[in-house]
Amino acid sequence: MKWLHYINFLLIFLFIVAICVLEEYMVSSSLELVQTSCYEIEKCVSEEGGLQNMEVALALENLEYNWTKNEAGLCFLVNHKSISEIGQEIAKMKYCLSNDDVELFMTGVDLIKLYCKSYMHFMGANLHNLL
Amino acid sequence: MLTIVLRSILIYLIVLLVFRLMGKRQLGQMQPFELVLTLIIADLATIPMAEVSVPVLHGIIPLLTLVVLHFILTLLTKSSVFLSRVISGKPTIIINPKGIDYKAMKNLNLSTDDILAALRECGYFSIGQIQYAIMETNGKISVMPKEESSPLTKEDMKIKCEESFLPITLISEGKIIEANMKIARLEKADLEKMLADHNVGKIKDLLIFTIDQSGQVYYQKMKGEGVSTKFGRLAKA
């Protein structure tokens, strides 16, 4: 039965590798999608010159959709507290949209971009994170 | 709260699996790196148990990583004497025929009281009785007494003795243990007949009934004292 023992450890090792790869893939793809949505919002706001138009509302909806779609999956791999800020910022941006507060709305977009960038740095395996 | 309960069950099962994979060693038999591993595992398991925002995987992955690491370290220690000495250390003689090895004692950070306590645990109350005492890598002290202090054996007395056998428990708390019946190659009818022939009583009345290959029996009724006797040698075993 010694071979069974070796197989057990090999399976565990493969499971660990699979989880690491999955985390890397899920985090980068989800956050890149959110970042792309943010750039889309920025583009719409600069093109339209304000918030009170259909394009910005649709772009924000798209951002929210992209985030909520991946948030549940990320919760399996990432500390829930670390990723809750993006959801909070989206909620604030929706409020700004209804009040036509462009400055605060754009701050929200910048903050989400910053969160995404820092999360990607925080989650990757690099020397800074290791030490 | 239900989440915490379910998480606790899940992590408990995983820790159980981890310890099963690591082997059956007890605390006193652990090598230094195994003890460290056990302490880390205990600590790791509690984090995702109580903190709901932390994914369970954050507890499971480090646990499994440690299991794999332990497996690799065990393989290394088995494959190389040098690595085994680096990882687990080597046994050290702390008492030799000249007395306590002071240098070894200080290297191991032991006091004379520690050595005396360890010797007492082994049944020796004077260092004068000891030929050699060795500190093993798991922290236990093995003792070799001087010839005049070593226990008398049957071999010393030239007493002939019979081969001893491992007793098998056939009945426990009024129930037959089927797996052991197979080992003893006995049927329920054979056992009942054996009990009736020796006036032992019924199966359901017995607290314990053990027998070895030579036919040496120990039994105790639920309300009664233990009896040690000899039935016939087990024919089929």
Tab-separated table of C-alpha atoms in Angstrom:
chain	number	residue	atom	x	y	z
A	1	MET	CA	0.000	0.000	0.000
A	2	LYS	CA	3.058	2.275	-0.099
A	3	TRP	CA	2.193	3.418	-3.610
A	4	LEU	CA	-1.230	4.559	-2.344
A	5	HIS	CA	0.569	6.756	0.186
A	6	TYR	CA	2.631	8.315	-2.620
A	7	ILE	CA	-0.493	8.829	-4.735
A	8	ASN	CA	-2.210	10.592	-1.808
A	9	PHE	CA	0.634	13.074	-1.532
A	10	LEU	CA	0.818	13.539	-5.283
A	11	LEU	CA	-2.926	14.292	-5.376
A	12	ILE	CA	-2.590	16.805	-2.550
A	13	PHE	CA	0.339	18.427	-4.326
A	14	LEU	CA	-1.636	18.668	-7.579
A	15	PHE	CA	-4.610	20.094	-5.693
A	16	ILE	CA	-2.410	22.825	-4.195
A	17	VAL	CA	-0.943	23.655	-7.615
A	18	ALA	CA	-4.435	23.739	-9.160
A	19	ILE	CA	-5.738	26.104	-6.471
A	20	CYS	CA	-2.729	28.421	-6.893
A	21	VAL	CA	-3.199	28.566	-10.669
A	22	LEU	CA	-6.958	29.039	-10.309
A	23	GLU	CA	-6.444	31.900	-7.861
A	24	GLU	CA	-3.950	33.605	-10.129
A	25	TYR	CA	-6.272	33.228	-13.112
A	26	MET	CA	-9.498	34.234	-11.336
A	27	VAL	CA	-8.048	37.248	-9.579
A	28	SER	CA	-6.279	38.665	-12.618
A	29	SER	CA	-9.160	38.042	-15.052
A	30	SER	CA	-11.834	39.420	-12.691
A	31	LEU	CA	-9.895	42.519	-11.751
A	32	GLU	CA	-8.807	43.202	-15.320
A	33	LEU	CA	-12.483	43.073	-16.327
A	34	VAL	CA	-13.342	45.597	-13.602
A	35	GLN	CA	-10.456	47.850	-14.689
A	36	THR	CA	-11.631	47.716	-18.313
A	37	SER	CA	-15.135	48.722	-17.193
A	38	CYS	CA	-13.618	51.680	-15.279
A	39	TYR	CA	-11.752	52.868	-18.391
A	40	GLU	CA	-15.019	52.564	-20.309
A	41	ILE	CA	-16.774	54.778	-17.737
A	42	GLU	CA	-13.975	57.367	-17.887
A	43	LYS	CA	-14.211	57.410	-21.672
A	44	CYS	CA	-18.019	57.858	-21.599
A	45	VAL	CA	-17.832	60.683	-19.042
A	46	SER	CA	-15.161	62.578	-21.009
A	47	GLU	CA	-16.989	62.076	-24.310
A	48	GLU	CA	-20.423	63.058	-22.993
A	49	GLY	CA	-19.127	65.789	-20.631
A	50	GLY	CA	-21.274	64.735	-17.656
A	51	LEU	CA	-23.107	61.929	-15.895
A	52	GLN	CA	-26.680	62.506	-16.983
A	53	ASN	CA	-26.734	60.322	-20.059
A	54	MET	CA	-27.533	56.761	-21.003
A	55	GLU	CA	-23.945	55.711	-21.895
A	56	VAL	CA	-22.531	56.438	-18.438
A	57	ALA	CA	-25.475	54.701	-16.736
A	58	LEU	CA	-24.970	51.644	-18.950
A	59	ALA	CA	-21.209	51.655	-18.372
A	60	LEU	CA	-21.753	51.783	-14.595
A	61	GLU	CA	-24.269	48.959	-14.853
A	62	ASN	CA	-21.713	47.009	-16.842
A	63	LEU	CA	-19.095	47.621	-14.113
A	64	GLU	CA	-21.496	46.446	-11.403
A	65	TYR	CA	-22.424	43.372	-13.440
A	66	ASN	CA	-18.760	42.494	-14.058
A	67	TRP	CA	-17.967	42.856	-10.385
A	68	THR	CA	-20.931	40.962	-8.878
A	69	LYS	CA	-20.438	38.172	-11.428
A	70	ASN	CA	-16.918	37.485	-10.137
A	71	GLU	CA	-17.183	38.549	-6.490
A	72	ALA	CA	-18.738	35.278	-5.286
A	73	GLY	CA	-16.023	33.259	-6.999
A	74	LEU	CA	-13.289	35.436	-5.540
A	75	CYS	CA	-14.711	34.951	-2.039
A	76	PHE	CA	-13.650	31.293	-2.231
A	77	LEU	CA	-10.050	32.360	-2.680
A	78	VAL	CA	-9.606	35.832	-1.202
A	79	ASN	CA	-10.408	37.330	2.184
A	80	HIS	CA	-13.908	38.768	1.792
A	81	LYS	CA	-12.994	41.907	3.761
A	82	SER	CA	-10.174	42.707	1.314
A	83	ILE	CA	-12.461	42.880	-1.693
A	84	SER	CA	-15.534	44.532	-0.209
A	85	GLU	CA	-14.314	48.081	-1.018
A	86	ILE	CA	-15.014	47.735	-4.749
A	87	GLY	CA	-18.678	46.943	-4.083
A	88	GLN	CA	-18.890	49.884	-1.677
A	89	GLU	CA	-17.401	52.274	-4.248
A	90	ILE	CA	-19.858	51.087	-6.922
A	91	ALA	CA	-22.748	51.790	-4.544
A	92	LYS	CA	-21.351	55.314	-3.907
A	93	MET	CA	-20.963	55.902	-7.668
A	94	LYS	CA	-24.621	55.003	-8.222
A	95	TYR	CA	-25.581	57.611	-5.648
A	96	CYS	CA	-23.312	60.196	-7.349
A	97	LEU	CA	-24.896	59.378	-10.699
A	98	SER	CA	-28.374	60.204	-9.415
A	99	ASN	CA	-27.059	63.457	-7.811
A	100	ASP	CA	-24.909	64.398	-10.836
A	101	ASP	CA	-21.772	64.667	-8.643
A	102	VAL	CA	-19.100	64.247	-11.326
A	103	GLU	CA	-16.116	64.891	-9.036
A	104	LEU	CA	-17.073	62.252	-6.452
A	105	PHE	CA	-18.115	59.845	-9.228
A	106	MET	CA	-14.690	60.092	-10.884
A	107	THR	CA	-12.982	59.693	-7.499
A	108	GLY	CA	-14.906	56.424	-7.159
A	109	VAL	CA	-13.652	55.275	-10.561
A	110	ASP	CA	-10.067	56.168	-9.628
A	111	LEU	CA	-10.383	54.377	-6.297
A	112	ILE	CA	-11.688	51.181	-7.933
A	113	LYS	CA	-8.776	51.266	-10.394
A	114	LEU	CA	-6.372	51.733	-7.491
A	115	TYR	CA	-7.960	48.881	-5.508
A	116	CYS	CA	-7.705	46.578	-8.536
A	117	LYS	CA	-4.073	47.472	-9.077
A	118	SER	CA	-3.153	46.987	-5.417
A	119	TYR	CA	-5.096	43.694	-5.134
A	120	MET	CA	-3.316	42.310	-8.165
A	121	HIS	CA	-0.001	43.271	-6.604
A	122	PHE	CA	-1.064	41.895	-3.210
A	123	MET	CA	-2.239	38.541	-4.565
A	124	GLY	CA	0.570	37.706	-6.922
A	125	ALA	CA	3.549	35.633	-5.811
A	126	ASN	CA	6.451	38.074	-5.720
A	127	LEU	CA	9.359	38.828	-3.440
A	128	HIS	CA	7.553	41.716	-1.719
A	129	ASN	CA	4.627	39.511	-0.784
A	130	LEU	CA	6.853	36.625	0.243
A	131	LEU	CA	8.862	38.750	2.631
B	1	MET	CA	-23.309	30.839	13.508
B	2	LEU	CA	-24.296	27.887	11.336
B	3	THR	CA	-21.438	28.825	9.008
B	4	ILE	CA	-18.971	28.584	11.897
B	5	VAL	CA	-20.373	25.180	12.889
B	6	LEU	CA	-20.084	23.861	9.322
B	7	ARG	CA	-16.613	25.356	8.879
B	8	SER	CA	-15.494	23.784	12.176
B	9	ILE	CA	-16.738	20.362	11.033
B	10	LEU	CA	-14.996	20.721	7.670
B	11	ILE	CA	-11.694	21.845	9.188
B	12	TYR	CA	-11.882	19.160	11.871
B	13	LEU	CA	-12.231	16.516	9.155
B	14	ILE	CA	-9.308	17.982	7.237
B	15	VAL	CA	-7.083	18.133	10.333
B	16	LEU	CA	-8.066	14.507	11.037
B	17	LEU	CA	-7.025	13.575	7.495
B	18	VAL	CA	-3.788	15.526	7.870
B	19	PHE	CA	-2.848	13.689	11.068
B	20	ARG	CA	-3.791	10.322	9.557
B	21	LEU	CA	-1.526	11.062	6.600
B	22	MET	CA	1.287	12.148	8.910
B	23	GLY	CA	1.235	8.848	10.803
B	24	LYS	CA	0.410	7.567	14.238
B	25	ARG	CA	3.266	8.909	16.293
B	26	GLN	CA	2.486	10.231	19.732
B	27	LEU	CA	3.689	13.520	21.145
B	28	GLY	CA	6.676	11.989	22.965
B	29	GLN	CA	7.787	10.073	19.888
B	30	MET	CA	7.867	13.096	17.590
B	31	GLN	CA	11.006	14.409	16.002
B	32	PRO	CA	11.584	18.163	16.542
B	33	PHE	CA	10.297	19.104	13.075
B	34	GLU	CA	7.171	16.992	13.583
B	35	LEU	CA	6.383	18.727	16.859
B	36	VAL	CA	6.783	22.142	15.211
B	37	LEU	CA	4.507	21.001	12.396
B	38	THR	CA	1.835	19.834	14.848
B	39	LEU	CA	1.872	23.153	16.681
B	40	ILE	CA	1.576	25.108	13.418
B	41	ILE	CA	-1.280	22.897	12.216
B	42	ALA	CA	-3.184	23.491	15.465
B	43	ASP	CA	-2.780	27.236	15.044
B	44	LEU	CA	-3.624	27.287	11.330
B	45	ALA	CA	-6.812	25.331	11.787
B	46	THR	CA	-8.334	27.859	14.172
B	47	ILE	CA	-8.046	30.893	11.848
B	48	PRO	CA	-10.684	30.044	9.196
B	49	MET	CA	-12.804	28.277	11.816
B	50	ALA	CA	-13.733	31.449	13.670
B	51	GLU	CA	-13.138	34.157	11.031
B	52	VAL	CA	-15.984	33.860	8.522
B	53	SER	CA	-14.525	36.436	6.095
B	54	VAL	CA	-11.416	34.274	5.641
B	55	PRO	CA	-12.016	31.604	2.983
B	56	VAL	CA	-11.722	28.029	4.249
B	57	LEU	CA	-9.135	27.477	1.537
B	58	HIS	CA	-6.823	29.883	3.406
B	59	GLY	CA	-6.752	27.307	6.196
B	60	ILE	CA	-6.791	24.181	4.039
B	61	ILE	CA	-4.012	25.113	1.617
B	62	PRO	CA	-1.367	25.825	4.311
B	63	LEU	CA	-2.387	22.606	6.101
B	64	LEU	CA	-2.010	20.536	2.943
B	65	THR	CA	1.229	22.308	2.060
B	66	LEU	CA	2.610	21.318	5.460
B	67	VAL	CA	1.513	17.710	4.896
B	68	VAL	CA	3.381	17.615	1.581
B	69	LEU	CA	6.395	19.293	3.195
B	70	HIS	CA	6.338	16.753	6.021
B	71	PHE	CA	6.174	13.938	3.496
B	72	ILE	CA	9.183	15.338	1.619
B	73	LEU	CA	11.156	15.857	4.848
B	74	THR	CA	10.364	12.311	5.975
B	75	LEU	CA	11.521	10.956	2.621
B	76	LEU	CA	14.730	12.974	2.886
B	77	THR	CA	15.463	11.858	6.447
B	78	LYS	CA	14.910	8.238	5.414
B	79	SER	CA	17.059	8.493	2.321
B	80	SER	CA	20.116	10.216	3.811
B	81	VAL	CA	21.821	9.752	7.174
B	82	PHE	CA	23.387	13.199	6.869
B	83	LEU	CA	20.013	14.901	6.243
B	84	SER	CA	18.452	12.850	9.011
B	85	ARG	CA	21.098	14.211	11.404
B	86	VAL	CA	20.607	17.765	10.173
B	87	ILE	CA	16.806	17.645	10.454
B	88	SER	CA	16.271	15.386	13.470
B	89	GLY	CA	19.634	15.584	15.246
B	90	LYS	CA	21.469	12.539	16.554
B	91	PRO	CA	21.304	10.570	19.807
B	92	THR	CA	23.754	11.807	22.446
B	93	ILE	CA	25.381	9.813	25.219
B	94	ILE	CA	24.850	11.735	28.438
B	95	ILE	CA	26.023	9.091	30.913
B	96	ASN	CA	28.932	6.775	30.191
B	97	PRO	CA	30.832	4.389	32.497
B	98	LYS	CA	32.889	7.369	33.763
B	99	GLY	CA	29.762	9.250	34.852
B	100	ILE	CA	27.779	12.192	33.489
B	101	ASP	CA	29.206	13.768	30.330
B	102	TYR	CA	29.165	17.392	31.465
B	103	LYS	CA	29.818	18.806	27.984
B	104	ALA	CA	26.963	16.791	26.448
B	105	MET	CA	24.691	17.793	29.321
B	106	LYS	CA	25.375	21.488	28.738
B	107	ASN	CA	25.027	21.126	24.951
B	108	LEU	CA	21.600	19.602	25.455
B	109	ASN	CA	20.675	22.311	27.948
B	110	LEU	CA	19.954	19.717	30.642
B	111	SER	CA	20.427	19.937	34.375
B	112	THR	CA	21.410	17.078	36.683
B	113	ASP	CA	17.850	17.197	38.037
B	114	ASP	CA	16.485	16.572	34.523
B	115	ILE	CA	18.787	13.562	34.129
B	116	LEU	CA	17.887	12.165	37.560
B	117	ALA	CA	14.168	12.600	36.831
B	118	ALA	CA	14.543	10.788	33.498
B	119	LEU	CA	16.436	7.945	35.190
B	120	ARG	CA	13.763	7.647	37.871
B	121	GLU	CA	11.145	7.364	35.128
B	122	CYS	CA	13.137	4.401	33.830
B	123	GLY	CA	13.169	2.840	37.296
B	124	TYR	CA	16.731	3.742	38.398
B	125	PHE	CA	17.270	5.964	41.391
B	126	SER	CA	21.067	6.231	41.329
B	127	ILE	CA	23.451	7.245	38.565
B	128	GLY	CA	25.771	4.529	39.905
B	129	GLN	CA	23.392	1.911	38.491
B	130	ILE	CA	23.782	3.223	34.950
B	131	GLN	CA	26.290	2.079	32.366
B	132	TYR	CA	25.024	4.289	29.551
B	133	ALA	CA	22.169	6.803	29.169
B	134	ILE	CA	21.391	8.166	25.737
B	135	MET	CA	19.281	11.184	24.877
B	136	GLU	CA	17.279	10.150	21.806
B	137	THR	CA	16.346	12.547	19.004
B	138	ASN	CA	12.730	12.655	20.217
B	139	GLY	CA	13.842	13.906	23.641
B	140	LYS	CA	13.462	10.626	25.526
B	141	ILE	CA	16.297	9.097	27.518
B	142	SER	CA	17.187	5.427	26.980
B	143	VAL	CA	19.055	3.706	29.770
B	144	MET	CA	21.405	0.742	29.805
B	145	PRO	CA	21.988	-0.340	33.423
B	146	LYS	CA	25.214	-1.804	34.767
B	147	GLU	CA	25.287	-5.613	34.739
B	148	GLU	CA	24.778	-5.837	38.537
B	149	SER	CA	21.736	-3.533	38.352
B	150	SER	CA	20.036	-5.011	35.301
B	151	PRO	CA	16.829	-6.965	35.961
B	152	LEU	CA	17.068	-10.720	36.269
B	153	THR	CA	15.667	-12.510	33.231
B	154	LYS	CA	14.397	-16.052	32.720
B	155	GLU	CA	17.389	-16.551	30.466
B	156	ASP	CA	19.743	-15.709	33.369
B	157	MET	CA	17.946	-18.296	35.524
B	158	LYS	CA	17.941	-20.811	32.673
B	159	ILE	CA	14.191	-21.230	33.037
B	160	LYS	CA	12.496	-22.797	30.063
B	161	CYS	CA	9.486	-20.825	28.990
B	162	GLU	CA	6.711	-21.336	26.497
B	163	GLU	CA	6.261	-19.180	23.484
B	164	SER	CA	3.812	-16.402	24.214
B	165	PHE	CA	0.980	-15.422	21.909
B	166	LEU	CA	-1.037	-12.286	21.370
B	167	PRO	CA	-4.472	-12.569	23.018
B	168	ILE	CA	-7.429	-11.877	20.751
B	169	THR	CA	-10.591	-10.283	22.147
B	170	LEU	CA	-13.526	-12.375	20.970
B	171	ILE	CA	-16.263	-10.869	23.150
B	172	SER	CA	-16.502	-7.295	24.314
B	173	GLU	CA	-19.453	-6.025	26.381
B	174	GLY	CA	-21.635	-8.990	25.442
B	175	LYS	CA	-20.969	-8.711	21.717
B	176	ILE	CA	-18.920	-10.967	19.484
B	177	ILE	CA	-16.152	-9.182	17.545
B	178	GLU	CA	-16.580	-10.770	14.140
B	179	ALA	CA	-13.239	-9.565	12.742
B	180	ASN	CA	-11.360	-11.264	15.598
B	181	MET	CA	-13.474	-14.423	15.228
B	182	LYS	CA	-12.186	-14.638	11.663
B	183	ILE	CA	-8.589	-14.216	12.858
B	184	ALA	CA	-9.123	-17.000	15.415
B	185	ARG	CA	-10.918	-18.999	12.694
B	186	LEU	CA	-13.850	-19.674	15.012
B	187	GLU	CA	-17.569	-19.832	14.327
B	188	LYS	CA	-20.162	-18.536	16.773
B	189	ALA	CA	-21.264	-22.144	17.446
B	190	ASP	CA	-17.663	-23.166	18.291
B	191	LEU	CA	-17.367	-20.280	20.739
B	192	GLU	CA	-20.706	-21.046	22.389
B	193	LYS	CA	-19.712	-24.687	22.747
B	194	MET	CA	-16.334	-23.684	24.211
B	195	LEU	CA	-18.039	-21.428	26.751
B	196	ALA	CA	-20.590	-24.077	27.675
B	197	ASP	CA	-17.908	-26.792	28.056
B	198	HIS	CA	-15.992	-24.642	30.542
B	199	ASN	CA	-19.083	-23.278	32.334
B	200	VAL	CA	-18.219	-19.715	31.440
B	201	GLY	CA	-21.805	-18.683	30.706
B	202	LYS	CA	-23.568	-16.942	27.858
B	203	ILE	CA	-21.977	-14.515	25.414
B	204	LYS	CA	-24.289	-11.649	26.367
B	205	ASP	CA	-23.237	-11.943	30.044
B	206	LEU	CA	-19.529	-11.492	29.357
B	207	LEU	CA	-17.808	-8.136	29.725
B	208	ILE	CA	-14.652	-9.403	28.046
B	209	PHE	CA	-13.344	-12.698	26.724
B	210	THR	CA	-9.857	-13.032	25.288
B	211	ILE	CA	-7.979	-16.093	24.116
B	212	ASP	CA	-4.533	-16.666	22.663
B	213	GLN	CA	-3.245	-19.384	20.368
B	214	SER	CA	-2.067	-21.509	23.282
B	215	GLY	CA	-5.592	-21.513	24.705
B	216	GLN	CA	-4.842	-19.117	27.568
B	217	VAL	CA	-8.131	-17.407	28.364
B	218	TYR	CA	-9.080	-14.319	30.305
B	219	TYR	CA	-12.710	-13.491	30.885
B	220	GLN	CA	-14.884	-11.391	33.118
B	221	LYS	CA	-18.631	-11.422	33.485
B	222	MET	CA	-20.565	-8.147	33.571
B	223	LYS	CA	-21.126	-8.689	37.283
B	224	GLY	CA	-18.104	-10.583	38.434
B	225	GLU	CA	-14.366	-10.730	38.729
B	226	GLY	CA	-11.804	-11.490	36.054
B	227	VAL	CA	-10.761	-15.135	35.600
B	228	SER	CA	-7.559	-16.302	33.963
B	229	THR	CA	-7.588	-19.947	32.914
B	230	LYS	CA	-6.444	-22.298	30.220
B	231	PHE	CA	-8.750	-23.910	27.640
B	232	GLY	CA	-7.364	-26.277	25.046
B	233	ARG	CA	-4.994	-24.990	22.386
B	234	LEU	CA	-6.931	-23.403	19.511
B	235	ALA	CA	-7.064	-26.128	16.909
B	236	LYS	CA	-7.737	-24.043	13.839
B	237	ALA	CA	-5.910	-20.815	14.625
